[in-house]
XYZ file of C-alpha atoms in Angstrom:
783
model
C -23.656 87.960 -36.694
C -21.608 84.355 -37.245
C -18.765 85.824 -36.511
C -19.725 87.277 -33.161
C -21.463 84.076 -32.297
C -17.838 82.570 -32.637
C -16.278 85.256 -30.657
C -18.624 84.475 -27.953
C -17.836 81.023 -27.973
C -14.106 81.463 -27.755
C -14.367 84.041 -24.911
C -16.307 81.454 -22.753
C -14.066 78.743 -23.744
C -11.038 80.727 -22.687
C -12.895 81.920 -19.413
C -13.868 78.233 -18.543
C -10.026 77.143 -19.127
C -8.843 79.787 -16.654
C -11.500 79.359 -13.851
C -10.378 75.112 -14.580
C -6.357 76.212 -13.898
C -7.095 78.785 -10.988
C -9.386 76.094 -9.464
C -6.454 73.607 -9.572
C -4.101 76.343 -8.205
C -6.232 77.033 -5.727
C -6.798 73.491 -4.378
C -3.035 72.925 -4.299
C -2.319 76.023 -2.092
C -4.832 74.905 0.346
C -3.210 71.541 0.426
C -3.060 70.396 4.039
C -0.334 68.100 3.608
C 2.306 70.474 3.824
C 5.063 68.097 4.721
C 5.374 66.603 1.329
C 5.950 67.864 -2.384
C 2.869 69.932 -3.370
C 3.466 68.246 -6.960
C 4.297 64.580 -6.025
C 1.594 62.260 -7.784
C 1.073 60.605 -4.291
C -0.359 63.676 -2.794
C -3.344 64.347 -5.185
C -6.068 65.751 -3.251
C -8.736 63.232 -2.519
C -11.157 62.115 0.232
C -10.369 58.829 1.728
C -13.200 56.213 1.215
C -15.287 55.700 3.965
C -14.559 52.065 3.673
C -10.800 52.886 4.284
C -12.051 54.587 7.686
C -13.446 51.421 9.070
C -10.312 49.947 9.255
C -9.801 50.826 12.912
C -12.878 48.326 14.033
C -10.826 45.524 11.945
C -7.804 46.099 14.433
C -5.495 46.993 11.548
C -3.231 49.580 13.563
C -0.095 51.605 12.411
C 2.587 50.421 13.896
C 4.147 53.927 14.826
C 4.814 54.013 18.421
C 4.296 57.448 19.992
C 2.698 58.952 23.459
C -0.846 59.001 21.805
C -1.101 56.205 19.510
C -3.188 57.493 16.354
C -5.381 54.558 14.745
C -5.474 54.045 10.996
C -7.088 56.058 8.482
C -6.065 54.458 5.121
C -6.551 50.982 4.016
C -4.194 48.761 2.028
C -7.206 47.391 0.147
C -10.858 48.177 0.210
C -13.828 45.746 -1.213
C -15.564 47.389 -4.281
C -18.281 49.691 -3.947
C -21.559 49.467 -5.642
C -20.308 51.761 -7.884
C -17.099 50.050 -8.822
C -19.323 47.390 -9.896
C -22.162 48.561 -11.728
C -20.286 51.329 -13.929
C -17.755 48.625 -15.136
C -19.893 48.202 -18.652
C -18.770 51.833 -19.689
C -14.937 51.474 -18.770
C -12.731 51.108 -21.624
C -11.072 47.348 -21.628
C -8.069 49.534 -20.410
C -8.937 51.931 -18.060
C -6.378 54.941 -17.497
C -4.267 55.046 -14.480
C -5.637 57.707 -11.999
C -1.839 58.938 -11.549
C -1.033 59.130 -15.243
C -4.155 60.901 -15.294
C -2.867 63.462 -12.785
C 0.165 63.690 -14.272
C -1.128 64.449 -17.746
C -3.408 67.446 -16.535
C -0.863 69.175 -14.469
C 0.161 72.394 -16.246
C 3.262 74.278 -15.833
C 3.753 77.685 -14.704
C 6.468 79.832 -16.759
C 9.428 78.542 -18.484
C 8.857 77.953 -22.603
C 5.651 76.366 -22.213
C 3.501 78.324 -19.776
C 0.071 76.795 -19.280
C 1.021 73.513 -21.113
C 0.553 70.061 -19.446
C 3.519 67.963 -18.154
C 4.106 65.243 -20.128
C 5.314 62.089 -18.283
C 7.697 60.272 -18.599
C 10.376 62.954 -20.210
C 13.946 62.646 -21.127
C 16.154 64.709 -19.810
C 20.184 64.534 -19.788
C 19.811 61.032 -20.997
C 17.671 60.070 -17.906
C 13.756 59.607 -17.729
C 11.608 61.188 -15.102
C 8.324 60.474 -14.252
C 7.565 62.999 -11.894
C 8.498 66.756 -11.681
C 12.268 67.160 -10.550
C 14.481 69.983 -9.331
C 17.807 68.021 -10.883
C 19.621 70.861 -13.414
C 18.203 73.777 -10.947
C 20.361 75.517 -8.536
C 16.987 77.399 -6.655
C 15.593 73.568 -5.800
C 12.329 74.755 -7.939
C 10.576 71.619 -8.892
C 9.936 71.718 -13.127
C 9.102 69.470 -16.035
C 9.072 68.719 -19.758
C 6.064 69.114 -21.839
C 7.432 67.265 -24.537
C 8.894 63.323 -24.455
C 12.467 64.710 -25.325
C 13.591 67.617 -23.396
C 16.783 67.880 -24.731
C 15.579 68.200 -28.088
C 12.559 70.128 -27.870
C 13.751 72.396 -24.678
C 9.598 72.678 -23.841
C 9.712 73.107 -19.982
C 7.694 75.065 -17.142
C 7.915 75.029 -13.642
C 5.233 72.701 -11.571
C 4.989 75.316 -8.598
C 5.036 78.794 -8.214
C 7.853 80.549 -6.297
C 5.475 80.601 -2.865
C 4.597 77.126 -3.496
C 8.358 76.554 -3.826
C 9.131 78.490 -0.709
C 6.479 76.358 1.235
C 7.546 72.884 -0.003
C 11.312 73.587 1.133
C 10.010 74.877 4.372
C 8.272 71.776 4.910
C 11.070 69.774 3.922
C 13.158 71.579 6.233
C 10.818 71.574 9.389
C 10.472 67.408 8.374
C 14.287 67.589 8.522
C 14.384 69.087 12.090
C 11.730 66.974 13.282
C 13.506 63.741 12.136
C 16.841 65.070 13.652
C 15.149 66.039 17.111
C 13.105 62.342 17.110
C 16.772 60.785 16.826
C 18.175 62.690 19.617
C 15.040 62.276 21.973
C 14.607 58.422 21.318
C 18.653 57.759 21.165
C 19.198 58.877 25.006
C 18.557 58.886 28.210
C 20.193 61.826 29.233
C 17.993 64.639 30.331
C 20.235 67.483 28.958
C 20.319 65.566 25.474
C 16.513 65.146 25.608
C 16.264 69.007 26.387
C 18.218 69.633 23.088
C 16.039 67.434 21.274
C 12.859 69.139 21.933
C 14.200 72.268 21.627
C 14.776 71.565 17.839
C 11.529 69.882 17.731
C 10.266 73.528 18.915
C 11.997 74.879 15.860
C 10.049 72.360 13.673
C 6.807 73.221 15.299
C 7.371 76.676 14.989
C 7.522 75.886 11.221
C 4.469 74.246 11.304
C 5.164 70.850 10.962
C 2.155 68.948 12.445
C 3.493 66.109 14.589
C 6.429 68.382 15.932
C 3.548 70.711 17.441
C 1.600 67.620 18.875
C 4.652 66.482 20.931
C 5.326 70.121 21.900
C 2.094 70.790 22.773
C 1.821 67.659 25.258
C 5.265 68.567 26.403
C 4.390 71.817 27.658
C 1.337 70.504 29.109
C 3.252 68.220 31.171
C 6.758 69.998 31.561
C 8.247 67.166 29.644
C 11.956 68.304 29.433
C 10.241 71.719 28.618
C 8.684 74.438 30.903
C 5.163 73.528 32.235
C 2.918 76.109 30.202
C -0.628 74.444 30.113
C -1.886 77.938 28.052
C 0.679 77.736 25.103
C -0.382 74.137 24.905
C -4.118 74.538 24.655
C -3.058 76.931 21.987
C -0.922 74.797 20.025
C -4.035 72.381 20.438
C -6.327 74.879 18.952
C -4.298 75.549 16.055
C -3.911 71.584 15.320
C -7.747 71.357 15.844
C -8.049 73.118 12.557
C -6.151 70.480 10.627
C -8.022 67.452 12.546
C -5.554 66.395 14.715
C -7.086 63.500 16.766
C -4.221 64.075 19.655
C -5.169 67.790 19.421
C -8.793 66.870 20.093
C -7.823 64.498 23.019
C -5.727 66.977 24.546
C -8.108 70.210 24.365
C -10.840 67.321 25.755
C -8.523 66.787 28.642
C -8.232 70.490 29.179
C -12.020 70.802 29.406
C -12.389 67.869 31.345
C -10.045 68.628 34.056
C -10.499 72.441 33.873
C -6.875 73.409 33.169
C -6.923 76.698 31.276
C -10.543 76.886 30.448
C -13.493 76.521 32.358
C -14.067 72.881 33.037
C -16.915 71.761 30.823
C -17.780 68.023 30.631
C -19.869 68.173 27.642
C -17.044 69.633 25.305
C -14.630 67.083 26.985
C -16.893 64.322 25.593
C -17.065 66.006 22.070
C -13.485 66.243 21.756
C -12.933 62.904 23.371
C -15.385 61.618 20.573
C -13.587 63.144 17.862
C -10.387 62.090 18.826
C -11.744 58.342 19.175
C -13.531 58.672 15.380
C -9.748 59.884 14.415
C -8.310 56.660 15.976
C -6.622 57.948 19.128
C -6.251 55.401 21.532
C -6.106 57.179 24.611
C -9.427 58.456 23.792
C -10.824 55.510 23.027
C -9.746 54.427 26.678
C -11.514 57.566 28.439
C -14.716 56.959 26.493
C -14.598 53.247 27.838
C -13.654 54.367 31.002
C -16.648 57.058 31.162
C -19.082 54.566 29.537
C -18.732 52.053 32.138
C -18.695 54.276 34.931
C -21.495 56.492 33.605
C -19.264 59.513 33.748
C -21.099 62.531 32.174
C -22.756 59.933 29.750
C -25.191 56.961 30.276
C -23.693 54.073 31.955
C -23.525 51.622 28.831
C -21.049 48.479 29.627
C -21.838 47.399 25.742
C -20.200 50.850 24.670
C -17.507 50.722 27.356
C -16.830 46.952 25.948
C -16.474 48.506 22.207
C -14.269 51.002 23.052
C -11.874 48.804 25.572
C -12.063 45.805 23.104
C -10.467 48.065 20.525
C -7.444 49.444 22.771
C -6.985 45.853 24.000
C -6.543 44.554 20.957
C -3.705 46.759 19.739
C -2.160 46.646 23.357
C -2.021 42.734 23.491
C -0.521 42.599 19.680
C 2.331 44.759 20.909
C 3.025 42.055 23.729
C 6.333 40.044 22.757
C 7.884 37.049 23.969
C 9.607 38.679 26.941
C 6.231 40.303 27.989
C 6.918 43.805 27.679
C 7.753 46.367 30.347
C 6.353 46.231 33.986
C 3.819 48.869 35.079
C 4.730 49.945 38.864
C 1.675 51.665 40.328
C 2.898 53.378 43.627
C 0.319 54.936 46.160
C 1.544 58.173 47.432
C -0.984 57.773 50.433
C 0.461 54.405 51.291
C 4.016 55.573 51.552
C 2.965 58.220 53.729
C 0.753 56.425 56.137
C 2.730 53.176 56.094
C 6.424 54.553 55.774
C 7.784 50.950 56.621
C 5.972 49.343 53.834
C 7.867 48.929 50.654
C 6.732 50.678 47.944
C 8.005 48.245 45.172
C 10.819 50.539 44.306
C 14.638 49.540 44.792
C 16.988 51.853 46.727
C 20.214 53.030 44.533
C 22.091 51.311 47.258
C 20.528 48.174 47.497
C 21.068 48.117 43.242
C 24.586 48.925 43.947
C 24.595 45.975 46.129
C 23.272 43.657 43.739
C 25.465 44.686 40.970
C 28.541 44.648 43.672
C 27.558 40.662 44.151
C 27.065 39.882 40.296
C 30.980 41.533 39.724
C 32.020 39.171 42.357
C 30.471 36.021 40.624
C 26.810 35.640 42.427
C 25.069 33.731 39.491
C 21.516 34.709 42.030
C 22.268 38.164 41.388
C 23.171 38.349 37.860
C 19.779 36.432 37.067
C 18.016 39.250 39.053
C 19.913 41.860 37.830
C 19.456 40.762 33.909
C 15.403 40.178 34.716
C 15.251 43.849 35.911
C 17.219 45.564 32.975
C 15.112 42.736 30.557
C 11.693 43.858 31.347
C 12.401 47.361 33.599
C 10.369 48.583 36.797
C 11.190 48.937 40.282
C 13.201 52.044 39.579
C 15.309 50.426 37.142
C 15.537 51.389 33.152
C 14.743 48.667 30.440
C 18.358 47.844 28.798
C 18.485 44.540 26.756
C 22.256 45.287 26.729
C 22.901 45.180 30.321
C 20.508 42.295 30.636
C 22.032 40.038 28.304
C 25.716 40.714 29.784
C 24.345 39.780 32.820
C 22.299 36.560 31.843
C 25.292 35.898 29.694
C 27.784 35.697 32.791
C 25.085 33.495 34.880
C 24.647 31.183 31.925
C 28.377 30.577 31.897
C 28.255 29.554 35.330
C 25.787 26.778 34.372
C 22.540 28.760 35.417
C 19.315 27.344 33.254
C 17.067 30.323 34.160
C 19.841 32.742 32.645
C 19.957 30.249 29.425
C 16.052 30.355 28.678
C 16.117 34.299 29.221
C 18.665 34.112 26.489
C 16.889 32.014 24.568
C 13.985 34.810 24.777
C 16.025 37.202 24.109
C 17.651 35.822 20.739
C 14.156 34.680 19.958
C 12.492 38.267 20.119
C 15.228 40.086 19.028
C 16.295 43.890 19.816
C 18.051 46.928 18.752
C 20.979 45.459 21.030
C 20.716 41.814 19.955
C 19.684 40.639 16.306
C 17.186 38.353 16.331
C 18.472 34.654 15.657
C 16.230 31.282 16.100
C 19.168 29.117 15.568
C 20.817 30.337 18.623
C 17.972 30.843 20.546
C 16.668 26.870 20.240
C 20.576 26.341 21.331
C 19.667 27.908 24.483
C 16.010 26.600 24.750
C 17.548 23.270 24.491
C 20.182 23.316 26.945
C 17.816 24.802 29.687
C 14.812 22.259 28.670
C 17.135 19.325 28.894
C 17.908 20.312 32.240
C 14.163 20.607 33.609
C 13.825 24.522 33.264
C 9.984 25.762 32.772
C 11.414 28.763 31.274
C 13.476 26.573 28.526
C 10.738 24.001 28.041
C 8.179 26.950 27.407
C 10.828 28.446 24.864
C 10.940 25.101 23.133
C 7.119 24.548 22.835
C 7.081 28.079 21.230
C 9.689 27.213 18.526
C 7.799 23.988 17.587
C 4.039 25.600 17.762
C 5.429 28.567 15.243
C 8.135 26.911 13.314
C 10.793 29.050 14.467
C 14.380 27.541 13.812
C 12.422 23.883 13.408
C 9.629 22.345 11.344
C 5.944 23.045 13.139
C 5.638 20.221 15.513
C 2.217 20.356 17.400
C 2.884 17.238 19.531
C 6.137 18.439 20.336
C 5.111 21.870 20.976
C 1.965 20.656 23.320
C 4.715 17.852 25.262
C 6.821 20.853 26.375
C 3.979 23.276 27.208
C 2.655 20.249 29.293
C 6.060 20.134 31.148
C 6.203 23.755 31.724
C 2.977 24.043 32.731
C 3.345 21.415 35.451
C 5.772 23.363 37.179
C 3.428 26.671 37.196
C 5.558 28.702 34.459
C 3.118 30.888 33.399
C 3.950 30.753 29.433
C 3.376 26.671 29.230
C -0.302 27.641 30.618
C -1.299 30.324 28.687
C -0.075 28.648 25.251
C -1.607 25.582 26.547
C -4.738 27.445 26.494
C -3.983 29.011 23.643
C -3.836 25.508 21.846
C -6.933 24.297 23.587
C -8.896 27.064 22.604
C -8.085 27.295 18.714
C -8.073 23.509 18.472
C -4.068 23.121 17.425
C -2.405 20.046 17.993
C -5.407 18.723 20.376
C -9.433 18.611 20.186
C -10.828 22.017 20.760
C -11.672 22.718 24.714
C -12.941 25.586 26.016
C -13.036 24.081 29.331
C -9.486 23.400 29.307
C -8.863 26.547 27.938
C -10.779 28.454 30.512
C -8.957 26.274 33.163
C -5.400 27.440 31.771
C -5.991 31.045 30.871
C -7.430 31.296 34.639
C -4.067 29.830 35.922
C -2.057 32.104 33.743
C -4.071 35.126 34.623
C -3.213 34.433 38.416
C 0.524 34.913 37.715
C -0.833 38.573 35.974
C -0.238 37.324 32.801
C -1.466 40.282 30.044
C -2.584 38.032 27.276
C -4.321 35.519 29.788
C -6.360 38.611 30.737
C -7.074 39.484 27.077
C -7.762 35.766 25.970
C -10.207 35.809 29.220
C -11.854 39.091 28.364
C -12.545 37.508 24.853
C -14.465 34.442 26.178
C -16.600 36.379 28.463
C -17.389 38.916 25.669
C -18.548 36.396 22.958
C -19.672 33.859 25.637
C -17.392 31.123 24.304
C -16.749 28.555 27.163
C -18.439 30.439 29.688
C -21.852 32.680 30.152
C -21.198 35.941 28.128
C -20.512 38.833 30.976
C -19.970 41.820 29.473
C -19.542 43.181 32.974
C -16.374 40.712 33.529
C -15.202 41.662 30.133
C -14.900 45.149 30.639
C -12.871 44.536 33.643
C -10.376 42.021 31.716
C -10.088 44.505 28.941
C -9.542 47.269 31.005
C -7.031 45.502 32.951
C -4.973 44.849 29.587
C -5.646 48.469 27.967
C -3.749 49.912 31.644
C -0.467 47.965 30.567
C -0.415 49.980 27.066
C 2.987 51.848 26.932
C 1.398 55.187 28.361
C 1.091 53.510 31.620
C 5.036 54.401 31.626
C 3.993 58.197 32.705
C 2.967 56.675 36.016
C 6.403 56.350 37.022
C 7.543 59.891 35.190
C 4.644 61.500 37.461
C 5.770 59.695 40.586
C 9.212 60.465 39.970
C 8.504 64.520 39.838
C 6.717 64.392 42.886
C 9.594 62.714 44.876
C 11.354 65.722 43.147
C 9.030 68.162 44.652
C 7.241 69.051 41.442
C 3.639 68.606 42.479
C 2.312 70.622 39.907
C 3.992 68.276 36.978
C 3.062 65.096 38.468
C -0.178 66.362 39.302
C -1.348 66.967 35.578
C 0.405 63.445 34.631
C -1.790 61.759 37.323
C -4.831 63.638 36.110
C -4.714 62.200 32.476
C -4.000 58.575 33.826
C -7.139 59.136 35.599
C -9.034 60.397 33.003
C -8.219 56.964 31.450
C -9.301 55.102 34.197
C -6.638 54.553 36.592
C -7.317 54.195 39.869
C -3.938 54.507 41.484
C -3.949 58.028 39.522
C -7.016 58.610 40.982
C -5.924 58.214 44.390
C -2.771 60.250 44.132
C -4.662 62.982 42.763
C -6.915 63.245 45.242
C -3.857 63.039 47.724
C -1.962 65.630 46.118
C -4.778 68.130 46.039
C -5.655 67.038 49.623
C -1.933 67.406 50.874
C -2.379 71.248 49.505
C 0.720 70.449 47.434
C -0.692 71.407 43.543
C -0.911 75.328 42.691
C -2.162 74.636 39.669
C -5.659 75.105 41.155
C -6.891 77.876 43.649
C -7.811 77.076 47.574
C -11.441 76.956 46.597
C -11.108 74.451 43.858
C -8.757 71.892 46.151
C -11.199 70.040 47.955
C -14.137 69.896 45.597
C -11.516 68.389 42.938
C -10.239 66.184 45.616
C -13.751 64.875 46.253
C -14.242 64.170 42.784
C -11.060 61.884 42.463
C -11.466 60.023 45.637
C -15.338 59.054 44.441
C -14.071 57.734 41.269
C -11.302 55.866 43.332
C -13.647 54.364 45.699
C -16.119 53.290 42.842
C -13.266 50.870 41.612
C -13.199 49.543 45.328
C -10.436 51.366 46.905
C -11.304 51.409 50.560
C -9.136 54.171 52.122
C -10.918 56.416 49.253
C -14.227 55.193 50.559
C -13.380 56.253 54.067
C -12.014 59.638 52.647
C -15.220 60.157 51.458
C -16.610 59.376 54.890
C -14.189 62.199 56.413
C -14.984 64.722 53.675
C -18.924 64.218 54.253
C -18.340 64.473 58.372
C -15.835 67.432 57.971
C -17.508 69.404 55.437
C -14.323 69.512 53.080
C -15.442 70.457 49.398
C -18.919 69.861 50.562
C -21.718 70.376 52.857
C -21.197 68.734 56.464
C -23.514 65.552 55.640
C -23.588 63.115 58.786
C -26.014 60.864 57.029
C -23.851 60.463 53.948
C -20.647 60.118 55.917
C -22.150 57.003 57.709
C -23.334 55.314 54.499
C -19.642 55.576 53.293
C -18.036 54.521 56.436
C -20.838 51.324 56.079
C -19.835 50.448 52.832
C -16.183 50.039 53.683
C -17.029 48.275 56.998
C -19.390 45.982 55.317
C -17.378 45.724 51.912
C -13.932 45.383 53.173
C -14.195 44.997 56.451
C -11.883 47.969 57.506
C -11.432 48.635 61.030
C -11.138 52.288 60.469
C -14.582 52.548 59.119
C -15.446 50.328 61.847
C -14.263 52.875 64.573
C -15.521 55.381 62.822
C -19.183 53.856 63.124
C -18.700 53.115 66.410
C -17.976 56.894 67.373
C -20.948 58.170 65.169
C -23.356 55.534 67.452
C -21.971 57.055 70.409
C -22.401 60.656 69.586
C -25.549 60.133 67.662
C -24.477 61.783 64.479
C -26.142 60.810 61.179
C -27.788 57.890 63.020
C -29.530 56.861 66.033
C -27.171 57.202 69.586
C -27.080 53.793 70.796
C -24.450 52.752 73.136
C -24.462 49.030 72.879
C -23.857 49.449 68.766
C -21.026 51.552 69.445
C -19.439 49.070 71.584
C -20.641 46.704 69.070
C -18.588 48.430 66.619
C -15.551 49.335 68.851
C -15.199 45.376 69.291
C -14.945 44.690 65.572
C -12.954 47.103 64.875
C -10.264 45.668 67.102
C -10.699 42.300 65.571
C -10.334 43.343 62.232
C -6.783 44.739 62.730
C -4.167 44.721 65.687
C -3.452 48.431 65.171
C -6.785 49.428 66.175
C -6.862 47.596 69.572
C -4.955 50.597 71.765
C -7.580 53.280 70.278
C -10.499 50.860 70.704
C -9.226 50.336 74.631
C -9.420 53.867 75.225
C -12.487 54.642 73.433
C -14.306 51.707 75.152
C -12.797 53.079 78.944
C -14.343 56.796 77.545
C -17.402 54.636 76.657
C -17.398 52.718 80.087
C -17.311 55.867 82.011
C -20.202 58.017 80.000
C -22.224 54.908 80.238
C -21.814 54.996 84.330
C -22.509 58.807 84.171
C -25.445 58.244 82.173
C -26.582 55.185 84.778
C -26.436 56.997 87.691
C -28.268 60.034 86.407
C -31.058 57.589 85.494
C -31.333 55.875 88.837
C -33.602 56.834 91.547
C -31.182 58.078 94.213
C -32.908 58.344 97.644
C -30.791 61.179 98.613
C -32.320 64.522 97.063
C -29.146 66.413 97.319
C -27.318 63.795 95.248
C -29.979 63.719 92.729
C -29.990 67.499 91.979
C -26.025 67.178 91.681
C -26.575 64.408 89.219
C -29.235 66.648 87.285
C -27.041 69.515 87.115
C -23.734 67.687 85.717
C -23.018 69.286 82.345
C -20.031 67.615 80.902
C -19.782 69.759 78.028
C -20.277 72.839 79.941
C -18.015 71.566 82.795
C -15.171 70.212 81.248
C -15.804 72.057 77.293
C -17.555 70.371 74.030
C -14.044 67.931 73.469
C -13.736 66.761 77.077
C -13.800 63.262 75.801
C -10.662 64.096 74.004
C -8.607 65.091 76.915
C -10.154 61.959 79.229
C -9.026 59.638 76.055
C -5.495 61.521 76.177
C -5.303 61.098 80.193
C -6.108 57.456 79.946
C -3.441 56.780 77.247
C -0.612 58.494 79.677
C -1.880 56.486 82.588
C -1.518 53.254 80.592
C 1.679 54.648 79.159
C 2.744 55.141 82.896
C 1.938 51.792 84.072
C 3.551 50.164 81.320
C 6.654 51.877 81.704
C 6.962 51.300 84.960
C 5.833 47.437 84.740
C 8.984 47.183 82.123
C 11.487 49.275 84.557
C 10.528 46.466 87.321
C 11.484 43.569 85.466
C 14.487 45.160 83.964
C 16.080 46.671 87.515
C 15.474 43.619 89.771
C 18.465 41.403 88.793
C 17.896 37.400 89.983
C 20.218 36.107 92.345
C 22.934 34.068 90.735
C 23.074 30.483 92.664
C 26.181 29.987 94.656
C 28.858 28.013 93.036
C 30.671 25.215 95.322
C 34.029 23.721 94.358
C 34.155 20.531 92.970
C 35.261 18.406 96.000
C 33.104 19.801 98.589
C 30.356 17.772 99.388
C 26.974 18.608 101.046
C 26.651 18.220 104.709
C 23.829 15.966 105.599
C 21.187 17.841 107.525
C 20.713 16.689 110.896
């Protein structure tokens, strides 16, 4: 009986141990971290503590720069939890390190010590190893020793099965491909080389590399150096969704929001956006901020919008350098069409070449201008610090103080093409400041404020910032505001801080907007205003690196690729960019995008006109009136059209809206017919814009004729025949339903004929010249 009991206990023990080993192997095989070694102690499977996820709210962001920045997930330090504090009494004096515990429990497969645990560290060929290694093997499989001295005991085993080794090698190969592709993409501006980089990236994605799959999915969605394919992009997003990728969640949210490749569902979009934001994706946070601000698919909540926008703004503000970062160029497609003579802000290639020619000839102003263009980028010029340095250096050698100061800024900040050097920066700042240049004075102030190349001296910093601010230089105003806000070197004064931040914001400095937003959000120095804070934070968020897609979309549109442009504008529109919303609506209105059916075009355009109008774009408000007037994408609704025209007239004093209101009063469409009010609105339109004077003149001529006819109809004419004749006149039946348009055309032709005739008269009748007399000839006296 005792023997059977022992045998039973022994069987249970063996089963328990084997299940434990099986469970460990299953956990290793199911590890989501396919890109790293399955047996490295750093990849031990464990849940990230909840406290580490709160790093996102504490504004500690990863420094990885990508198209969709992902927020943090792991924190470097955590406060001890309740469990850590209360359990210390039972712990040994020297607790076993978790990493060492993991190593000790790792069991080998095969070899000469199958099933035994690895022993770390172990000695192999006179060298100690603390992890599994591939040294000594030609097949690349990881192994370890189960005793300290392998050279003596020859006890070893594999740390992984053959399948696991194959997966690890494949993951490493994919990682190598990914790094190669990223190096190519980021290291060139040539389209052919970027396409080559994305083809390599595609191979890494096919091998299951998560980051490669994310980049390829977005490249397929936007057509970035790959053929646009929204269907494949959606499939990749869904695969990544299984791994919990925040980028994929945001991408799927976008697809469901705009109805690309899937049926539009704002509810699903909100769910995906929310999970993307919880994973730290900044674009998802920005989209949610805009949705809560405008009440799009969610209850309107200023405080919720403030939470999301502030988080993104903190990240954007932390990336702003001394040079100010790149410039965001916002171009409205509608304005380019309706006002072709108005400059869009883009520099033509011929003009750039002309400036380059002047710079080569020694024109200092051209050199400084080109230097600033290449330093910040924008207006059709790519950011290029190397070219900027060349132009500034030429101008500085010619004695230009602005060039000296900007060289100081470049040396102070440093870049890939120019190593950071505080001493050199100080020399340039000092030269420029001594000659009274505000940029150099501000640079010296920064050096003394932060101790860059000189000891910290708040008095000297304050002195130079004041000199720069007195000359209206924005950086001097901003830093003075910062000193007064924080009480650095001066007595803390929120009113002075507010004054200088407002001055700097008038010049468009992003950090001035950020600081003002913080003051309004917390009620520091001003009455707390959530609405003002959200608008300011939104402005900051729209300066993030994702705004570069605005120019990419514009370039695609100019190249005739409307589908590529509209998808990129759609994502920016989801993020709340009003210019992108109006551009999406314009492209759809023109019928240039083929991604959507004809039945969807006008309703989608109406949606984006509505969102742009809600952000104060007057032309979008008028477009809403036009859509309801003509029934584009909605039913004909004159009353709603009147509401939109009236809003544009009263809030923005738009001449087009006033003219339209005059016409609707004249015709009695959606509003009571009133000829007197019609004339009043026509007159207001002529006063609001000189361009409206000719249309208003024609409309008033027509209105006068109609009024005269109505007046004759209402008169009691003594002659019965005349009365009967007037009562039978029906202009709509006689001349057609659009007789007023014909009449306006005739009047315009007559007016043009009269103007042309009068101009010809002035030009065709030369004034006779006075006869010339000889010098000696005298005038005869009159008799």
